[in-house]
Amino acid sequence: MQASAVEIRKVNKYYGPFHALKDVDLSIPPGKVTCLIGPSGSGKSTLLRCINFLEEYDSGEIRIDGQLIGYETPGRKMSGRKLREMRRSIGMVFQQFNLWPHMTAKENVAEGLIRVRGLSKAEAETRAAEALTKVGLADKMENHPSRMSGGQQQRVAIARAIAMEPRLMLFDEPTSALDPELVGEVLNVMKTLASEGMTMVVVTHEMGFAAHVADQVAFMEKGELVAVDSPQGIFHAPKDQRIQNFLRTYHERNSF
Amino acid sequence: MEWSILEQYGPSLLRGFGVTVLCWILGTIFGMALGLVIALVQRYAPRFVGWIVQAYIEVIRGTPFLVQLFVLYYGGPLIGLRLDAIPAGLLGLTLYGSPYFAEIFRAGFRAVPHGQIEAARAIGMAEPTIVRRILLPLGLVSSLPALVNFSIILTKETVILSIITVPELMYQVGRMSAETYRYLEANLVLALFFWVLVEAISRVGRRVETRITKHLIERT
């Protein structure tokens, strides 16, 4: 069996007295798409944010290609420098896009290449142009985010992440802030990435995407990882009552 | 009213206005610079440093400018701080303005969506780079209206410098009134000068604001 891209072991996270993640175990296989689904507040975004240590987990281990993230040894924090080095190879896409509004699309993508990877401006802009072309925005490179639709902004955000040539991409509800008619263009870019063998972890409410694109689906509820299975297993033969309830609610809400 | 005395006092009034503008510009620049440092220290320094800075802010904001100037100018020599009137006035303006500027910057930084900072952290950007490339440009833009506003308030605080004999406009107007008893004329001139100055600042401020927010405002 191939080693995991991300190995999550017995991870716990507390917000004060609130137990947000409870002994979560999960293996993310390389080159595959893993979708995290579950009701709001179930901890799926928190878990995702622990993977690049934007959120600090309190106990347990998260290893990226075998290397522990956030801690030198359990309980002893990693230096900022080392953490930044690890984050370079982990791309992240946020629900709210989080583009930098004072920069054009191209500048948004080039910024990390220049300031983090240390590329020359010319080289960075060439790569930024390539990444933007890939997400179908060749004609919007000089636009500021304020002049773009949500779908376009999110595609710039994806370009910003892939331009850094990450080994792993994290998506935190990438389509939840979009108007329904703009969801497709973002999901298509994600499907292309998946077909190229990018390791992806996607927190999503798009059950269609999870069912058709994911290689494995993890269902979370109340900070617990309830089940990890193939999309087939989760959506068509869910064993756990909690998954059945979640899917029933989902179907009821989306039927008309 | 008797405007003919302006022929005699015009040059000294103009000189006074020049000193006023100079004190205002330098006091604002130094005050803003110190305020920015304070705001960054409050955001990034360890907690006990933050407390010291907070105490400084409370003291300056809690006392009248006039009293601060007296302490600086007349009390300073007791601890070996001997300053001429203008340097003392500038230092006073700088210290007086800094906590207000600091609060404005602090609010400006807070207005930068946390997600945009996180996006920079997520690609591995170092914190000083984040400050320089993301936090400052965006934070300063949202601070701008309040910065202009407080700068305008500061123009009028400069008249207090006359108390420690800084030869600025108020000082010259006071001298003219005392020598000629033409209080009304003298103070009307003062008002006119300030009105011109404040009007100019707010116009420039608005233009700058329109310019730098051009790309930041959502257009649909």
Short mmCIF file of C-alpha atoms in Angstrom, two decimals:
data_model
loop_
_atom_site.label_atom_id
_atom_site.label_comp_id
_atom_site.label_asym_id
_atom_site.label_seq_id
_atom_site.Cartn_x
_atom_site.Cartn_y
_atom_site.Cartn_z
CA MET A 1 0.00 0.00 0.00
CA GLN A 2 1.17 3.51 -0.84
CA ALA A 3 2.04 5.88 2.00
CA SER A 4 -0.58 8.51 2.79
CA ALA A 5 -0.18 12.10 1.62
CA VAL A 6 -1.74 13.19 4.90
CA GLU A 7 -1.99 10.99 7.95
CA ILE A 8 -4.28 12.26 10.70
CA ARG A 9 -4.06 10.36 14.00
CA LYS A 10 -6.11 10.88 17.15
CA VAL A 11 -6.46 14.61 16.58
CA ASN A 12 -8.26 16.63 19.23
CA LYS A 13 -9.12 20.30 19.19
CA TYR A 14 -10.82 22.38 21.85
CA TYR A 15 -12.25 25.89 21.78
CA GLY A 16 -12.34 26.56 25.49
CA PRO A 17 -14.65 23.87 26.85
CA PHE A 18 -16.01 23.02 23.39
CA HIS A 19 -14.58 19.79 22.01
CA ALA A 20 -14.40 20.59 18.29
CA LEU A 21 -12.49 17.53 17.06
CA LYS A 22 -12.70 14.21 18.86
CA ASP A 23 -9.93 11.67 18.26
CA VAL A 24 -10.11 12.10 14.52
CA ASP A 25 -8.27 9.51 12.40
CA LEU A 26 -8.08 9.89 8.65
CA SER A 27 -5.69 8.92 5.86
CA ILE A 28 -5.58 11.00 2.71
CA PRO A 29 -4.27 8.90 -0.20
CA PRO A 30 -1.94 10.67 -2.64
CA GLY A 31 -3.27 11.67 -6.02
CA LYS A 32 -6.84 11.18 -4.87
CA VAL A 33 -9.76 13.42 -3.95
CA THR A 34 -11.12 13.19 -0.43
CA CYS A 35 -14.34 15.03 0.35
CA LEU A 36 -15.30 15.98 3.90
CA ILE A 37 -19.04 16.25 4.34
CA GLY A 38 -21.40 16.65 7.26
CA PRO A 39 -23.71 19.16 8.92
CA SER A 40 -22.58 22.71 9.74
CA GLY A 41 -20.50 22.88 12.86
CA SER A 42 -19.43 19.25 12.55
CA GLY A 43 -15.75 20.21 12.54
CA LYS A 44 -14.93 19.51 8.90
CA SER A 45 -13.55 23.00 8.20
CA THR A 46 -11.65 22.93 11.49
CA LEU A 47 -10.10 19.60 10.53
CA LEU A 48 -9.15 20.92 7.11
CA ARG A 49 -7.57 24.02 8.66
CA CYS A 50 -5.56 21.84 11.03
CA ILE A 51 -3.91 20.18 8.04
CA ASN A 52 -1.93 23.34 7.22
CA PHE A 53 -1.95 24.41 10.87
CA LEU A 54 -3.98 27.57 10.30
CA GLU A 55 -5.87 26.05 13.19
CA GLU A 56 -3.74 24.57 15.97
CA TYR A 57 -4.77 21.09 17.07
CA ASP A 58 -4.25 20.33 20.73
CA SER A 59 -3.28 16.67 20.64
CA GLY A 60 -2.69 13.90 18.17
CA GLU A 61 -0.63 14.05 15.01
CA ILE A 62 -1.01 15.28 11.47
CA ARG A 63 1.75 14.21 9.11
CA ILE A 64 2.21 15.57 5.60
CA ASP A 65 4.22 13.06 3.57
CA GLY A 66 5.41 11.65 6.84
CA GLN A 67 6.43 14.97 8.38
CA LEU A 68 4.62 16.20 11.48
CA ILE A 69 3.08 19.65 10.94
CA GLY A 70 2.89 22.36 13.58
CA TYR A 71 4.90 20.52 16.21
CA GLU A 72 8.56 19.57 16.41
CA THR A 73 7.67 16.67 18.66
CA PRO A 74 4.24 16.18 20.21
CA GLY A 75 3.68 19.17 22.52
CA ARG A 76 6.59 21.27 21.28
CA LYS A 77 5.68 23.85 18.63
CA MET A 78 7.50 24.01 15.35
CA SER A 79 9.44 27.16 14.43
CA GLY A 80 7.65 29.69 12.25
CA ARG A 81 10.23 29.22 9.55
CA LYS A 82 9.74 25.47 9.32
CA LEU A 83 5.98 25.81 9.36
CA ARG A 84 6.14 28.33 6.52
CA GLU A 85 8.32 25.94 4.56
CA MET A 86 5.75 23.17 4.95
CA ARG A 87 2.90 25.48 4.02
CA ARG A 88 4.57 26.36 0.73
CA SER A 89 3.69 22.97 -0.63
CA ILE A 90 0.11 22.98 0.65
CA GLY A 91 -2.30 25.04 -1.40
CA MET A 92 -5.46 26.37 0.20
CA VAL A 93 -8.66 27.75 -1.28
CA PHE A 94 -11.11 29.54 0.99
CA GLN A 95 -14.85 29.96 0.98
CA GLN A 96 -14.49 33.76 0.78
CA PHE A 97 -11.76 33.62 -1.93
CA ASN A 98 -9.59 35.99 0.13
CA LEU A 99 -7.91 37.57 -2.84
CA TRP A 100 -5.90 40.68 -2.07
CA PRO A 101 -8.09 43.49 -3.37
CA HIS A 102 -5.27 45.95 -4.06
CA MET A 103 -3.65 43.63 -6.58
CA THR A 104 -4.71 42.52 -10.05
CA ALA A 105 -5.44 38.86 -10.75
CA LYS A 106 -1.92 38.40 -12.07
CA GLU A 107 -0.35 40.19 -9.10
CA ASN A 108 -2.37 38.03 -6.71
CA VAL A 109 -0.94 34.89 -8.30
CA ALA A 110 2.59 36.26 -8.70
CA GLU A 111 2.85 37.59 -5.14
CA GLY A 112 3.64 34.26 -3.49
CA LEU A 113 6.03 33.27 -6.26
CA ILE A 114 8.00 36.48 -5.72
CA ARG A 115 7.82 36.87 -1.94
CA VAL A 116 7.83 33.22 -0.90
CA ARG A 117 9.50 31.28 -3.70
CA GLY A 118 11.89 34.11 -4.49
CA LEU A 119 11.31 34.12 -8.25
CA SER A 120 12.09 37.19 -10.34
CA LYS A 121 9.15 39.40 -11.21
CA ALA A 122 9.30 38.42 -14.87
CA GLU A 123 9.46 34.70 -14.13
CA ALA A 124 6.64 34.99 -11.59
CA GLU A 125 4.42 36.84 -14.03
CA THR A 126 4.99 34.23 -16.71
CA ARG A 127 3.97 31.48 -14.30
CA ALA A 128 1.04 33.53 -13.04
CA ALA A 129 -0.15 33.95 -16.61
CA GLU A 130 0.12 30.19 -17.15
CA ALA A 131 -1.84 29.43 -14.00
CA LEU A 132 -4.54 31.95 -14.88
CA THR A 133 -4.80 30.57 -18.39
CA LYS A 134 -5.25 27.13 -16.92
CA VAL A 135 -8.26 28.24 -14.90
CA GLY A 136 -9.70 29.96 -17.97
CA LEU A 137 -8.93 33.56 -17.04
CA ALA A 138 -6.35 34.49 -19.66
CA ASP A 139 -8.38 37.57 -20.52
CA LYS A 140 -8.82 38.79 -16.92
CA MET A 141 -5.22 38.95 -15.76
CA GLU A 142 -5.09 42.72 -15.36
CA ASN A 143 -8.44 42.95 -13.58
CA HIS A 144 -8.73 43.72 -9.91
CA PRO A 145 -10.93 41.39 -7.84
CA SER A 146 -13.57 44.12 -7.52
CA ARG A 147 -14.14 43.78 -11.26
CA MET A 148 -14.65 40.03 -11.22
CA SER A 149 -17.55 37.71 -10.45
CA GLY A 150 -17.33 35.38 -7.48
CA GLY A 151 -16.65 32.43 -9.74
CA GLN A 152 -13.80 34.27 -11.43
CA GLN A 153 -12.37 35.36 -8.09
CA GLN A 154 -12.42 31.80 -6.82
CA ARG A 155 -10.65 30.62 -9.95
CA VAL A 156 -7.96 33.27 -9.39
CA ALA A 157 -7.64 31.93 -5.84
CA ILE A 158 -7.16 28.41 -7.23
CA ALA A 159 -4.58 29.72 -9.70
CA ARG A 160 -2.80 31.48 -6.81
CA ALA A 161 -2.56 28.16 -4.99
CA ILE A 162 -1.54 25.93 -7.93
CA ALA A 163 1.10 28.40 -9.15
CA MET A 164 3.03 27.54 -5.99
CA GLU A 165 3.15 23.93 -7.27
CA PRO A 166 1.72 22.35 -4.14
CA ARG A 167 1.77 18.65 -3.38
CA LEU A 168 -1.59 18.92 -1.72
CA MET A 169 -4.60 21.21 -2.15
CA LEU A 170 -7.12 22.05 0.55
CA PHE A 171 -10.51 23.45 -0.38
CA ASP A 172 -12.67 24.98 2.35
CA GLU A 173 -16.22 25.09 0.97
CA PRO A 174 -14.97 26.62 -2.27
CA THR A 175 -18.41 27.09 -3.80
CA SER A 176 -20.53 27.97 -0.77
CA ALA A 177 -20.24 31.73 -1.27
CA LEU A 178 -21.11 31.59 -4.97
CA ASP A 179 -24.33 32.25 -6.80
CA PRO A 180 -25.68 28.91 -8.05
CA GLU A 181 -24.96 29.66 -11.70
CA LEU A 182 -21.27 30.25 -10.91
CA VAL A 183 -20.67 27.02 -9.01
CA GLY A 184 -20.11 24.96 -12.16
CA GLU A 185 -17.11 26.89 -13.46
CA VAL A 186 -15.26 26.45 -10.17
CA LEU A 187 -16.12 22.76 -9.88
CA ASN A 188 -14.91 22.21 -13.45
CA VAL A 189 -11.51 23.65 -12.61
CA MET A 190 -11.38 21.39 -9.57
CA LYS A 191 -12.31 18.35 -11.68
CA THR A 192 -9.47 19.13 -14.09
CA LEU A 193 -7.06 19.35 -11.17
CA ALA A 194 -8.33 16.05 -9.83
CA SER A 195 -7.93 14.37 -13.22
CA GLU A 196 -4.31 15.49 -13.29
CA GLY A 197 -3.67 13.56 -10.10
CA MET A 198 -3.57 16.40 -7.57
CA THR A 199 -4.06 15.26 -3.99
CA MET A 200 -7.14 17.16 -2.84
CA VAL A 201 -9.08 17.49 0.39
CA VAL A 202 -12.39 19.24 -0.15
CA VAL A 203 -14.85 20.38 2.47
CA THR A 204 -18.07 20.71 0.55
CA HIS A 205 -21.84 20.85 0.57
CA GLU A 206 -21.89 19.91 -3.12
CA MET A 207 -23.01 16.30 -2.78
CA GLY A 208 -22.97 15.89 -6.56
CA PHE A 209 -19.29 16.79 -6.66
CA ALA A 210 -18.53 14.48 -3.74
CA ALA A 211 -20.45 11.63 -5.36
CA HIS A 212 -18.88 11.97 -8.80
CA VAL A 213 -15.37 13.27 -8.24
CA ALA A 214 -14.32 12.02 -4.83
CA ASP A 215 -12.32 8.85 -4.41
CA GLN A 216 -13.22 8.72 -0.75
CA VAL A 217 -15.79 10.55 1.33
CA ALA A 218 -15.47 11.22 5.04
CA PHE A 219 -18.57 12.04 7.02
CA MET A 220 -18.24 14.11 10.18
CA GLU A 221 -20.70 15.01 12.88
CA LYS A 222 -20.23 16.83 16.19
CA GLY A 223 -16.44 16.72 15.91
CA GLU A 224 -16.37 12.99 15.23
CA LEU A 225 -15.33 11.27 12.07
CA VAL A 226 -18.29 8.95 11.68
CA ALA A 227 -17.32 7.08 8.53
CA VAL A 228 -14.84 7.02 5.66
CA ASP A 229 -15.90 5.16 2.59
CA SER A 230 -16.19 5.26 -1.17
CA PRO A 231 -18.79 7.72 -2.47
CA GLN A 232 -20.88 4.68 -3.36
CA GLY A 233 -20.75 3.46 0.21
CA ILE A 234 -21.59 6.83 1.78
CA PHE A 235 -24.32 7.95 -0.60
CA HIS A 236 -25.98 4.70 -1.59
CA ALA A 237 -25.40 2.31 1.25
CA PRO A 238 -24.81 4.39 4.37
CA LYS A 239 -24.63 2.12 7.39
CA ASP A 240 -24.70 4.80 10.04
CA GLN A 241 -28.00 6.32 11.09
CA ARG A 242 -26.44 9.81 11.28
CA ILE A 243 -25.41 9.69 7.62
CA GLN A 244 -28.88 8.51 6.63
CA ASN A 245 -30.44 11.41 8.51
CA PHE A 246 -28.03 13.92 6.98
CA LEU A 247 -28.73 12.69 3.47
CA ARG A 248 -32.49 12.61 4.05
CA THR A 249 -32.42 16.26 5.17
CA TYR A 250 -30.25 17.11 2.20
CA HIS A 251 -32.61 15.45 -0.26
CA GLU A 252 -35.68 17.01 1.31
CA ARG A 253 -34.14 20.47 1.12
CA ASN A 254 -33.09 20.03 -2.47
CA SER A 255 -36.25 18.45 -3.83
CA PHE A 256 -38.98 20.38 -5.49
CA MET B 1 -13.14 97.80 11.21
CA GLU B 2 -9.81 99.04 10.21
CA TRP B 3 -7.96 96.86 7.75
CA SER B 4 -5.10 99.29 7.13
CA ILE B 5 -3.15 97.82 10.05
CA LEU B 6 -2.72 94.71 7.95
CA GLU B 7 -0.16 96.58 5.92
CA GLN B 8 1.97 96.81 8.99
CA TYR B 9 1.26 93.35 10.43
CA GLY B 10 0.75 91.42 7.19
CA PRO B 11 4.32 90.13 6.93
CA SER B 12 4.45 88.89 10.50
CA LEU B 13 1.03 87.24 10.13
CA LEU B 14 2.22 85.48 6.99
CA ARG B 15 5.36 84.38 8.76
CA GLY B 16 3.22 83.11 11.60
CA PHE B 17 1.05 81.19 9.17
CA GLY B 18 4.20 79.65 7.69
CA VAL B 19 5.29 78.47 11.14
CA THR B 20 1.79 77.12 11.77
CA VAL B 21 1.83 75.12 8.53
CA LEU B 22 5.35 73.87 9.23
CA CYS B 23 4.44 72.77 12.77
CA TRP B 24 1.31 71.12 11.48
CA ILE B 25 3.05 69.22 8.67
CA LEU B 26 5.97 68.01 10.78
CA GLY B 27 3.81 67.31 13.83
CA THR B 28 1.42 65.29 11.68
CA ILE B 29 4.18 63.33 9.95
CA PHE B 30 6.01 62.53 13.20
CA GLY B 31 2.78 61.87 15.07
CA MET B 32 1.58 59.49 12.35
CA ALA B 33 4.93 57.72 12.25
CA LEU B 34 4.94 57.23 16.02
CA GLY B 35 1.28 56.23 15.91
CA LEU B 36 2.00 53.61 13.27
CA VAL B 37 4.82 52.17 15.34
CA ILE B 38 2.54 52.06 18.38
CA ALA B 39 -0.21 50.31 16.42
CA LEU B 40 2.22 47.69 15.10
CA VAL B 41 3.71 47.16 18.54
CA GLN B 42 0.23 46.66 19.95
CA ARG B 43 -0.53 44.10 17.28
CA TYR B 44 2.68 42.10 17.39
CA ALA B 45 4.65 42.76 20.57
CA PRO B 46 4.41 40.55 23.67
CA ARG B 47 1.67 41.42 26.09
CA PHE B 48 3.68 43.32 28.71
CA VAL B 49 5.05 45.68 26.05
CA GLY B 50 1.47 46.19 24.94
CA TRP B 51 0.55 47.21 28.49
CA ILE B 52 3.30 49.83 28.62
CA VAL B 53 2.17 51.25 25.31
CA GLN B 54 -1.43 51.20 26.48
CA ALA B 55 -0.45 53.16 29.61
CA TYR B 56 1.26 55.76 27.42
CA ILE B 57 -1.90 56.07 25.31
CA GLU B 58 -4.07 56.51 28.41
CA VAL B 59 -1.83 59.21 29.87
CA ILE B 60 -1.62 61.25 26.69
CA ARG B 61 -5.29 60.95 25.85
CA GLY B 62 -6.33 61.59 29.41
CA THR B 63 -4.57 64.93 29.81
CA PRO B 64 -5.03 68.29 28.07
CA PHE B 65 -2.54 69.24 25.38
CA LEU B 66 -1.85 72.53 27.15
CA VAL B 67 -0.75 70.72 30.29
CA GLN B 68 1.46 68.37 28.29
CA LEU B 69 3.17 71.34 26.66
CA PHE B 70 3.74 73.05 30.01
CA VAL B 71 5.27 69.92 31.44
CA LEU B 72 7.47 69.47 28.41
CA TYR B 73 8.62 73.06 28.05
CA TYR B 74 8.80 74.27 31.63
CA GLY B 75 9.22 70.93 33.37
CA GLY B 76 11.62 69.45 30.82
CA PRO B 77 14.68 71.43 31.97
CA LEU B 78 14.28 69.91 35.45
CA ILE B 79 15.19 66.53 33.94
CA GLY B 80 17.74 67.98 31.55
CA LEU B 81 15.42 68.31 28.55
CA ARG B 82 16.12 71.84 27.31
CA LEU B 83 14.35 72.58 24.07
CA ASP B 84 13.71 75.75 22.10
CA ALA B 85 10.11 76.69 21.59
CA ILE B 86 9.66 75.23 18.10
CA PRO B 87 11.33 71.85 18.78
CA ALA B 88 9.41 71.62 22.04
CA GLY B 89 6.20 72.43 20.20
CA LEU B 90 6.91 69.81 17.54
CA LEU B 91 7.74 67.18 20.11
CA GLY B 92 4.56 68.10 21.98
CA LEU B 93 2.41 67.82 18.86
CA THR B 94 4.02 64.51 17.97
CA LEU B 95 3.43 63.00 21.40
CA TYR B 96 -0.06 64.44 21.62
CA GLY B 97 -1.14 63.15 18.18
CA SER B 98 0.50 59.72 18.32
CA PRO B 99 -2.05 57.82 20.42
CA TYR B 100 -4.94 59.10 18.33
CA PHE B 101 -3.13 58.13 15.15
CA ALA B 102 -2.29 54.78 16.71
CA GLU B 103 -5.97 54.11 17.43
CA ILE B 104 -6.86 55.06 13.86
CA PHE B 105 -4.25 52.66 12.47
CA ARG B 106 -5.34 49.93 14.87
CA ALA B 107 -8.90 50.22 13.64
CA GLY B 108 -7.63 50.29 10.05
CA PHE B 109 -5.70 47.07 10.58
CA ARG B 110 -8.72 45.45 12.14
CA ALA B 111 -10.74 46.35 9.07
CA VAL B 112 -8.48 44.15 6.92
CA PRO B 113 -10.41 40.87 6.59
CA HIS B 114 -8.63 38.18 8.55
CA GLY B 115 -9.03 35.79 5.62
CA GLN B 116 -6.72 37.91 3.49
CA ILE B 117 -4.02 37.61 6.14
CA GLU B 118 -4.67 33.86 6.40
CA ALA B 119 -4.41 33.49 2.64
CA ALA B 120 -0.91 34.97 2.86
CA ARG B 121 0.02 32.70 5.78
CA ALA B 122 -1.34 29.68 3.91
CA ILE B 123 1.15 30.12 1.06
CA GLY B 124 3.97 30.42 3.58
CA MET B 125 4.48 34.17 3.59
CA ALA B 126 6.53 35.50 6.50
CA GLU B 127 4.84 37.88 8.93
CA PRO B 128 6.98 40.97 8.11
CA THR B 129 6.18 40.47 4.43
CA ILE B 130 2.50 40.16 5.26
CA VAL B 131 2.65 43.47 7.13
CA ARG B 132 4.42 45.21 4.28
CA ARG B 133 2.48 43.75 1.36
CA ILE B 134 -1.01 43.12 2.75
CA LEU B 135 -1.70 44.66 6.15
CA LEU B 136 -0.19 48.11 5.59
CA PRO B 137 -1.55 48.86 2.12
CA LEU B 138 -5.06 47.70 2.99
CA GLY B 139 -5.06 49.02 6.55
CA LEU B 140 -3.81 52.46 5.54
CA VAL B 141 -6.49 52.79 2.91
CA SER B 142 -9.25 52.15 5.39
CA SER B 143 -7.58 54.48 7.88
CA LEU B 144 -7.39 57.36 5.45
CA PRO B 145 -10.64 59.24 6.13
CA ALA B 146 -9.99 59.17 9.88
CA LEU B 147 -6.37 60.19 9.37
CA VAL B 148 -7.41 63.24 7.35
CA ASN B 149 -10.02 64.07 9.95
CA PHE B 150 -7.59 63.96 12.84
CA SER B 151 -4.98 65.90 10.87
CA ILE B 152 -7.55 68.66 10.54
CA ILE B 153 -8.18 68.62 14.26
CA LEU B 154 -4.43 68.85 14.75
CA THR B 155 -4.17 72.04 12.64
CA LYS B 156 -6.25 73.79 15.22
CA GLU B 157 -4.31 72.39 18.16
CA THR B 158 -1.26 74.23 16.83
CA VAL B 159 -2.63 77.51 18.23
CA ILE B 160 -1.85 76.20 21.71
CA LEU B 161 1.84 76.27 20.81
CA SER B 162 1.63 80.06 21.16
CA ILE B 163 1.51 79.54 24.94
CA ILE B 164 5.11 78.34 24.90
CA THR B 165 6.09 81.23 22.57
CA VAL B 166 6.22 79.33 19.29
CA PRO B 167 5.93 82.24 16.80
CA GLU B 168 3.06 80.70 14.88
CA LEU B 169 -0.06 82.42 13.65
CA MET B 170 -1.91 82.61 16.99
CA TYR B 171 1.18 84.09 18.60
CA GLN B 172 1.42 86.80 15.91
CA VAL B 173 -2.29 87.50 16.11
CA GLY B 174 -2.00 87.86 19.86
CA ARG B 175 0.85 90.29 19.48
CA MET B 176 -1.04 92.33 16.90
CA SER B 177 -4.17 92.46 19.07
CA ALA B 178 -2.22 93.50 22.11
CA GLU B 179 -0.40 96.25 20.28
CA THR B 180 -3.31 97.66 18.30
CA TYR B 181 -6.42 96.54 20.24
CA ARG B 182 -7.85 95.39 16.85
CA TYR B 183 -9.02 92.04 18.25
CA LEU B 184 -11.75 91.48 15.70
CA GLU B 185 -9.61 92.08 12.63
CA ALA B 186 -6.76 90.02 14.00
CA ASN B 187 -8.94 87.06 14.82
CA LEU B 188 -10.84 87.25 11.54
CA VAL B 189 -7.51 86.98 9.77
CA LEU B 190 -6.70 83.96 11.92
CA ALA B 191 -10.01 82.33 11.09
CA LEU B 192 -9.50 82.96 7.37
CA PHE B 193 -6.05 81.41 7.37
CA PHE B 194 -7.31 78.32 9.19
CA TRP B 195 -10.30 77.98 6.93
CA VAL B 196 -8.03 78.02 3.87
CA LEU B 197 -5.69 75.45 5.43
CA VAL B 198 -8.43 73.08 6.54
CA GLU B 199 -10.27 73.36 3.24
CA ALA B 200 -7.08 72.55 1.35
CA ILE B 201 -6.35 69.52 3.52
CA SER B 202 -9.80 68.07 3.18
CA ARG B 203 -9.83 68.55 -0.60
CA VAL B 204 -6.46 66.87 -1.00
CA GLY B 205 -7.60 64.13 1.36
CA ARG B 206 -10.73 63.43 -0.67
CA ARG B 207 -8.79 63.28 -3.93
CA VAL B 208 -6.23 60.89 -2.51
CA GLU B 209 -9.01 58.75 -1.12
CA THR B 210 -10.83 58.53 -4.43
CA ARG B 211 -7.60 57.62 -6.15
CA ILE B 212 -6.39 54.88 -3.89
CA THR B 213 -9.74 53.24 -3.31
CA LYS B 214 -10.41 53.02 -7.04
CA HIS B 215 -9.78 49.28 -7.19
CA LEU B 216 -11.09 48.41 -3.77
CA ILE B 217 -14.69 49.31 -4.26
CA GLU B 218 -16.99 46.65 -5.64
CA ARG B 219 -18.54 47.81 -8.88
CA THR B 220 -21.47 45.93 -10.28
#
